Coordinates of C-alpha atoms in Angstrom, one line a residue:
Chain N
M9 CA -13.0 57.4 48.0
K10 CA -15.1 54.4 49.0
T11 CA -16.1 53.8 45.4
W12 CA -12.5 54.3 44.2
G13 CA -11.4 51.9 47.0
K14 CA -13.9 49.2 45.9
M15 CA -12.9 49.8 42.3
G16 CA -9.3 49.4 43.3
V17 CA -9.9 46.1 45.1
A18 CA -12.0 44.9 42.1
L19 CA -9.2 46.0 39.7
C20 CA -6.6 44.2 41.8
C21 CA -8.7 41.0 41.8
V22 CA -9.0 41.2 38.0
C23 CA -5.3 41.8 37.6
L24 CA -4.4 39.0 40.0
L25 CA -6.9 36.6 38.2
S26 CA -5.5 37.5 34.8
A27 CA -2.0 37.1 36.2
F28 CA -2.8 33.7 37.6
S29 CA -4.7 32.5 34.5
G30 CA -1.9 34.1 32.4
D31 CA 0.6 32.1 34.4
K32 CA -1.5 28.9 34.1
G33 CA -2.0 29.5 30.4
Q34 CA 1.6 30.2 29.8
K35 CA 2.6 27.1 31.9
D36 CA 0.2 24.9 29.8
E37 CA 1.8 26.3 26.7
E38 CA 5.3 25.7 28.0
E39 CA 4.4 22.1 29.0
K40 CA 2.9 21.5 25.5
E41 CA 6.0 23.1 24.0
A42 CA 8.2 20.8 26.1
A43 CA 6.1 17.8 25.2
N44 CA 6.3 18.7 21.6
H45 CA 10.0 19.2 21.5
S46 CA 11.4 16.4 23.5
Y47 CA 11.8 12.8 22.3
N48 CA 10.0 10.4 24.5
P49 CA 11.3 6.8 24.2
K50 CA 7.9 5.3 25.3
F51 CA 6.4 6.4 22.0
M52 CA 9.2 4.7 20.0
Q53 CA 8.8 1.6 22.1
E54 CA 5.1 1.6 21.2
A55 CA 5.8 2.0 17.5
I56 CA 8.3 -1.0 17.7
R57 CA 5.8 -3.0 19.7
I58 CA 3.1 -2.5 17.0
A59 CA 5.6 -3.6 14.3
V60 CA 6.5 -6.8 16.2
E61 CA 2.9 -7.6 17.0
N62 CA 2.0 -7.1 13.3
V63 CA 4.4 -9.8 12.3
K64 CA 3.4 -12.2 15.1
N65 CA -0.3 -11.7 14.3
G66 CA 0.2 -11.9 10.5
T67 CA -1.7 -8.6 10.1
G68 CA 0.8 -7.0 7.7
G69 CA 4.4 -5.9 7.2
P70 CA 6.9 -5.4 10.0
F71 CA 6.3 -1.7 10.6
G72 CA 4.5 0.5 13.2
A73 CA 3.9 4.2 13.6
V74 CA 2.5 6.6 16.2
V75 CA 1.4 10.2 15.9
V76 CA 1.9 12.3 19.1
K77 CA 0.4 15.7 19.9
D78 CA 0.9 17.6 23.2
G79 CA 2.6 14.6 24.7
K80 CA -0.3 12.2 23.9
V81 CA -0.8 9.5 21.2
I82 CA -3.6 10.6 18.9
A83 CA -3.2 7.8 16.4
S84 CA -1.2 4.7 15.8
S85 CA -1.1 1.9 13.2
G86 CA 0.8 -1.1 11.8
N87 CA 1.3 -1.7 8.1
T88 CA -1.8 -3.2 6.6
V89 CA -0.8 -3.6 2.9
T90 CA -1.7 -7.2 2.5
P91 CA -4.9 -7.6 4.5
D92 CA -6.3 -4.4 3.0
N93 CA -5.1 -5.0 -0.5
D94 CA -3.7 -1.5 -0.4
P95 CA -0.1 -0.8 -1.4
T96 CA -0.3 2.6 0.2
A97 CA -1.3 1.2 3.7
H98 CA 2.1 1.7 5.2
A99 CA 2.2 2.3 9.0
E100 CA 3.1 6.0 8.6
V101 CA 0.4 6.6 6.0
N102 CA -2.2 4.8 8.1
A103 CA -1.3 6.7 11.2
I104 CA -1.3 10.0 9.4
R105 CA -4.7 9.3 8.0
K106 CA -6.1 8.3 11.4
A107 CA -4.5 11.3 13.1
C108 CA -5.9 13.7 10.5
K109 CA -9.3 12.1 11.0
A110 CA -9.0 12.5 14.8
L111 CA -8.0 16.2 14.4
G112 CA -10.5 16.9 11.6
S113 CA -7.7 18.5 9.6
F114 CA -5.5 17.7 6.7
Q115 CA -2.5 19.0 8.5
L116 CA -0.6 17.6 11.5
T117 CA 0.5 21.0 12.8
G118 CA 2.2 20.6 16.3
C119 CA 2.5 16.8 15.9
E120 CA 5.4 14.4 15.9
V121 CA 5.6 11.1 14.0
Y122 CA 7.3 8.1 15.7
T123 CA 8.0 5.2 13.4
S124 CA 9.7 1.9 13.8
C125 CA 11.6 2.4 10.6
E126 CA 13.0 5.2 8.4
P127 CA 10.1 6.3 6.1
C128 CA 10.1 5.1 2.5
P129 CA 9.8 7.8 -0.2
M130 CA 6.0 7.4 -0.2
C131 CA 5.8 7.9 3.5
L132 CA 8.3 10.7 3.4
G133 CA 6.1 12.5 0.9
A134 CA 3.0 11.9 3.0
I135 CA 4.8 13.4 6.0
Y136 CA 5.8 16.5 4.0
W137 CA 2.2 17.0 2.9
A138 CA 0.9 16.4 6.5
R139 CA 3.5 18.8 7.8
P140 CA 4.2 17.5 11.4
E141 CA 6.9 19.2 13.4
R142 CA 9.4 16.3 13.2
V143 CA 9.9 12.6 12.7
Y144 CA 11.7 10.0 14.9
Y145 CA 12.6 6.6 13.5
A146 CA 14.3 3.5 14.9
C147 CA 15.5 1.2 12.2
T148 CA 17.1 2.6 9.0
K149 CA 16.3 2.0 5.4
E150 CA 19.3 -0.3 5.2
D151 CA 17.7 -2.4 7.9
A152 CA 14.5 -2.4 5.8
A153 CA 16.5 -3.5 2.7
D154 CA 18.0 -6.3 4.7
G155 CA 14.5 -7.3 5.8
G156 CA 13.5 -7.6 2.1
F157 CA 11.9 -4.2 1.5
D158 CA 12.3 -1.9 -1.5
D159 CA 12.8 1.4 0.3
S160 CA 16.5 1.9 -0.6
F161 CA 15.7 0.8 -4.2
I162 CA 12.9 3.5 -4.5
Y163 CA 15.2 6.2 -3.1
K164 CA 17.7 5.3 -5.8
E165 CA 15.1 5.2 -8.5
I166 CA 13.9 8.8 -7.6
A167 CA 17.3 10.1 -8.3
L168 CA 17.4 8.5 -11.8
K169 CA 16.3 10.1 -15.0
E170 CA 12.8 9.0 -16.0
A171 CA 14.1 6.9 -18.9
E172 CA 16.5 5.0 -16.7
R173 CA 13.8 4.0 -14.1
S174 CA 12.5 0.5 -13.8
I175 CA 9.0 1.8 -14.1
P176 CA 8.9 4.2 -17.1
F177 CA 7.4 7.7 -16.5
L178 CA 6.5 9.2 -19.8
N179 CA 5.5 12.8 -20.5
Q180 CA 2.4 13.0 -22.8
R181 CA 1.1 16.5 -22.8
E182 CA -2.4 16.5 -24.3
E183 CA -4.3 19.6 -25.4
G184 CA -6.0 21.2 -22.4
A185 CA -3.3 20.2 -19.9
G186 CA -2.6 23.0 -17.5
E187 CA -6.1 24.4 -17.7
E188 CA -6.7 22.9 -14.2
F189 CA -3.8 25.0 -12.8
R190 CA -5.1 28.2 -14.5
L191 CA -8.6 27.7 -13.0
W192 CA -7.0 26.9 -9.6
K193 CA -5.0 30.1 -9.5
E194 CA -8.1 32.1 -10.5
K195 CA -10.4 30.4 -8.0
E196 CA -11.1 32.7 -5.1
D197 CA -12.8 30.3 -2.7
K198 CA -10.3 27.5 -3.1
V199 CA -9.2 25.5 0.0
E200 CA -5.4 25.5 -0.2
Y201 CA -3.4 22.6 1.3
Chain B
M10 CA -12.7 -48.5 -40.5
K11 CA -16.0 -46.9 -39.9
T12 CA -15.1 -46.5 -36.2
W13 CA -11.6 -45.2 -37.1
G14 CA -13.2 -42.9 -39.7
K15 CA -15.6 -41.4 -37.1
M16 CA -12.7 -41.1 -34.6
G17 CA -10.7 -39.4 -37.3
V18 CA -13.5 -36.9 -38.0
A19 CA -13.9 -36.3 -34.3
L20 CA -10.2 -35.8 -33.9
C21 CA -10.0 -33.4 -36.7
C22 CA -12.9 -31.4 -35.2
V23 CA -11.1 -31.2 -31.9
C24 CA -7.9 -30.2 -33.6
L25 CA -9.6 -27.5 -35.6
L26 CA -11.5 -26.2 -32.5
S27 CA -8.3 -26.1 -30.4
A28 CA -6.5 -24.4 -33.3
F29 CA -9.3 -21.8 -33.5
S30 CA -9.6 -21.2 -29.8
G31 CA -5.8 -21.1 -29.6
D32 CA -5.8 -18.5 -32.3
K33 CA -8.5 -16.6 -30.5
G34 CA -6.7 -16.9 -27.2
Q35 CA -3.5 -15.7 -28.7
K36 CA -5.3 -12.9 -30.5
D37 CA -6.9 -11.8 -27.2
E38 CA -3.5 -11.9 -25.5
E39 CA -2.0 -9.9 -28.4
E40 CA -4.8 -7.3 -28.2
K41 CA -4.3 -7.0 -24.4
E42 CA -0.5 -6.7 -25.0
A43 CA -1.1 -4.0 -27.6
A44 CA -3.6 -2.2 -25.3
N45 CA -1.1 -2.4 -22.5
H46 CA 1.8 -1.1 -24.4
S47 CA 0.3 1.8 -26.4
Y48 CA -0.4 5.2 -25.1
N49 CA -4.0 6.1 -25.6
P50 CA -4.7 9.9 -25.5
K51 CA -8.4 9.4 -24.5
F52 CA -7.2 8.2 -21.0
M53 CA -5.0 11.2 -20.6
Q54 CA -7.9 13.5 -21.7
E55 CA -10.0 11.8 -19.0
A56 CA -7.4 12.4 -16.3
I57 CA -7.2 16.1 -17.3
R58 CA -11.0 16.3 -17.4
I59 CA -11.2 15.0 -13.8
A60 CA -8.6 17.5 -12.7
V61 CA -10.5 20.4 -14.3
E62 CA -13.9 19.3 -13.0
N63 CA -12.3 18.9 -9.5
V64 CA -11.4 22.6 -9.5
K65 CA -14.7 23.7 -11.0
N66 CA -16.7 21.7 -8.4
G67 CA -14.5 22.6 -5.5
T68 CA -14.0 18.9 -4.6
G69 CA -10.2 19.1 -4.1
G70 CA -7.0 20.0 -5.8
P71 CA -6.3 20.3 -9.5
F72 CA -5.3 16.7 -10.2
G73 CA -6.8 13.7 -11.8
A74 CA -5.7 10.1 -12.4
V75 CA -6.9 7.0 -14.2
V76 CA -5.7 3.4 -14.0
V77 CA -6.0 1.3 -17.1
K78 CA -5.8 -2.5 -17.6
D79 CA -6.3 -4.3 -20.9
G80 CA -7.3 -1.1 -22.6
K81 CA -10.1 -0.4 -20.0
V82 CA -10.3 2.1 -17.2
I83 CA -10.5 0.1 -13.9
A84 CA -10.4 3.1 -11.5
S85 CA -10.2 6.9 -11.6
S86 CA -10.1 9.7 -9.1
G87 CA -9.5 13.4 -8.5
N88 CA -7.5 14.7 -5.6
T89 CA -9.7 14.8 -2.4
V90 CA -7.2 16.1 0.3
T91 CA -9.4 18.9 1.6
P92 CA -12.9 17.3 1.5
D93 CA -11.5 14.0 3.1
N94 CA -9.1 15.7 5.5
D95 CA -6.5 13.3 4.2
P96 CA -3.2 14.7 3.1
T97 CA -2.5 11.4 1.3
A98 CA -5.6 11.6 -0.9
H99 CA -3.8 12.6 -4.0
A100 CA -5.4 11.6 -7.3
E101 CA -2.8 8.9 -8.0
V102 CA -3.0 7.4 -4.5
N103 CA -6.8 7.4 -4.6
A104 CA -6.9 5.8 -8.1
I105 CA -4.3 3.2 -7.1
R106 CA -6.3 2.3 -3.9
K107 CA -9.5 2.0 -6.0
A108 CA -7.9 -0.1 -8.7
C109 CA -6.4 -2.5 -6.1
K110 CA -9.8 -2.8 -4.5
A111 CA -11.3 -3.5 -7.9
L112 CA -8.7 -6.2 -8.7
G113 CA -8.7 -7.6 -5.1
S114 CA -4.9 -7.3 -5.1
F115 CA -2.2 -5.1 -3.6
Q116 CA -0.4 -5.1 -7.0
L117 CA -1.2 -3.3 -10.3
T118 CA 0.5 -5.9 -12.5
G119 CA -0.3 -5.2 -16.2
C120 CA -1.8 -1.8 -15.4
E121 CA -0.9 1.7 -16.6
V122 CA -1.4 4.9 -14.6
Y123 CA -2.4 8.1 -16.5
T124 CA -2.1 11.2 -14.4
S125 CA -2.8 14.9 -15.2
C126 CA 0.5 15.9 -13.6
E127 CA 3.9 14.4 -12.9
P128 CA 3.6 12.4 -9.6
C129 CA 4.9 14.0 -6.4
P130 CA 7.4 11.9 -4.3
M131 CA 4.5 10.4 -2.3
C132 CA 2.7 9.3 -5.4
L133 CA 5.9 8.1 -7.1
G134 CA 6.5 5.9 -4.0
A135 CA 2.9 4.6 -4.1
I136 CA 3.4 3.7 -7.8
Y137 CA 6.6 1.8 -7.1
W138 CA 4.8 -0.2 -4.3
A139 CA 1.8 -0.9 -6.6
R140 CA 4.2 -1.8 -9.5
P141 CA 2.1 -0.9 -12.6
E142 CA 3.8 -1.3 -16.0
R143 CA 4.3 2.4 -16.7
V144 CA 3.1 5.9 -15.9
Y145 CA 2.0 8.6 -18.3
Y146 CA 1.7 12.2 -17.1
A147 CA 0.7 15.5 -18.8
C148 CA 1.8 18.5 -16.8
T149 CA 5.2 18.6 -15.1
K150 CA 6.3 19.2 -11.5
E151 CA 7.3 22.7 -12.7
D152 CA 3.7 23.3 -13.7
A153 CA 2.6 22.1 -10.3
A154 CA 5.1 24.4 -8.6
D155 CA 3.8 27.3 -10.7
G156 CA 0.3 26.3 -9.5
G157 CA 1.4 26.6 -5.9
F158 CA 2.1 22.9 -5.1
D159 CA 5.1 21.7 -3.1
D160 CA 6.1 18.8 -5.4
S161 CA 9.4 20.2 -6.5
F162 CA 10.2 21.3 -3.0
I163 CA 9.7 17.8 -1.6
Y164 CA 11.9 16.3 -4.4
K165 CA 14.7 18.8 -3.4
E166 CA 14.2 17.9 0.3
I167 CA 14.6 14.1 -0.3
A168 CA 18.0 14.8 -1.7
L169 CA 19.1 16.7 1.4
K170 CA 20.8 15.2 4.4
E171 CA 18.3 14.7 7.2
A172 CA 19.7 17.5 9.4
E173 CA 19.3 20.0 6.5
R174 CA 15.6 19.1 5.9
S175 CA 12.8 21.5 6.8
I176 CA 11.1 18.7 8.7
P177 CA 13.8 17.1 10.9
F178 CA 14.1 13.2 10.6
L179 CA 15.9 12.0 13.7
N180 CA 17.2 8.5 14.3
Q181 CA 16.4 7.2 17.7
R182 CA 17.1 3.5 17.9
E183 CA 15.5 2.0 21.0
E184 CA 16.2 -1.4 22.4
G185 CA 14.3 -4.1 20.6
A186 CA 14.4 -2.2 17.3
G187 CA 15.0 -4.7 14.4
E188 CA 13.3 -7.5 16.2
E189 CA 10.3 -7.1 13.8
F190 CA 12.6 -7.7 10.8
R191 CA 14.2 -10.8 12.5
L192 CA 10.7 -12.2 13.1
W193 CA 9.7 -11.3 9.5
K194 CA 12.6 -13.1 7.9
E195 CA 11.9 -16.2 10.0
K196 CA 8.2 -16.2 9.4
E197 CA 7.3 -19.0 7.0
D198 CA 3.7 -18.1 6.2
K199 CA 4.2 -14.4 5.6
V200 CA 2.5 -12.6 2.7
E201 CA 5.3 -10.7 1.0
Y202 CA 4.5 -7.5 -1.0

């Protein structure tokens, strides 16, 4: 009886501990879930602040972006196209690159992107490849067009037939084209993305 | 007369020299023009070779791209998304960034992009921002879809209304939004791109 009694007490302790840690774990998860699913104006204000500062400091175009995970900023950036001589260095692309580096992953699972302006097609594509949970933006692509940026124009070009685009896209299928996909499908140890 | 005679000979020499160098200069320009406006299969074969090697070597996805200026390759790259933990490191984006670095410019004026596969929306956007003369591609986005890549899916998503997209894009205009564009328009020493 004594042994059973001791075992019972021990068992109760284990149960209580797991219940508590279960509660805590669940609470943590719920908090993360809440942080991940609720818009927080302070992150948007930060994205706008970066955009404004970028213009004031002459360090690039008028755009800023922030990547948030579990209610915390994990990366942020302004646009650095001109100082970096990199036409792909938009705020969202920069912030996504930095966030992925911080996470050691090519995916932004469980993350949110806050950006001062509606993403251009390049940034939209980058977002789809990075796969965050959602995107919040302040200004629209019409605001960007009014500010002198091509975003709306590129959106219109995408919808056009290749021959009608201002930059021609020409299909030239050489012998051997497609071999890379055949090898890719066969490859057993490939890292998919 | 002697002096005039010498001057005349000298003048003739100068004229002939300028005529020759003018011809040469014009010929160079014509050659560059021809190189810039004619598809060359060897560059596409190189883009495909890079794509195939990338799979064989396990150094990224099955894509390759080459940037050509004046009939010469100035940059080339495979896709390096997985080794670099960078979802934006598609072959075209990598090659554009390298080419811009090589030229010391954020524009690919007078360049052509050869890519093993039709650019995804991100790469199409990057191309529009870099502004090369034209793009040649071998495989289509349907080949990419068959190979397991989301390109077609992202093209379809762009055309959808924001609320219907698989990654929600939500407009949250905070106070102060747009200030960056107002400052940008006013800025006299801005570097436009």
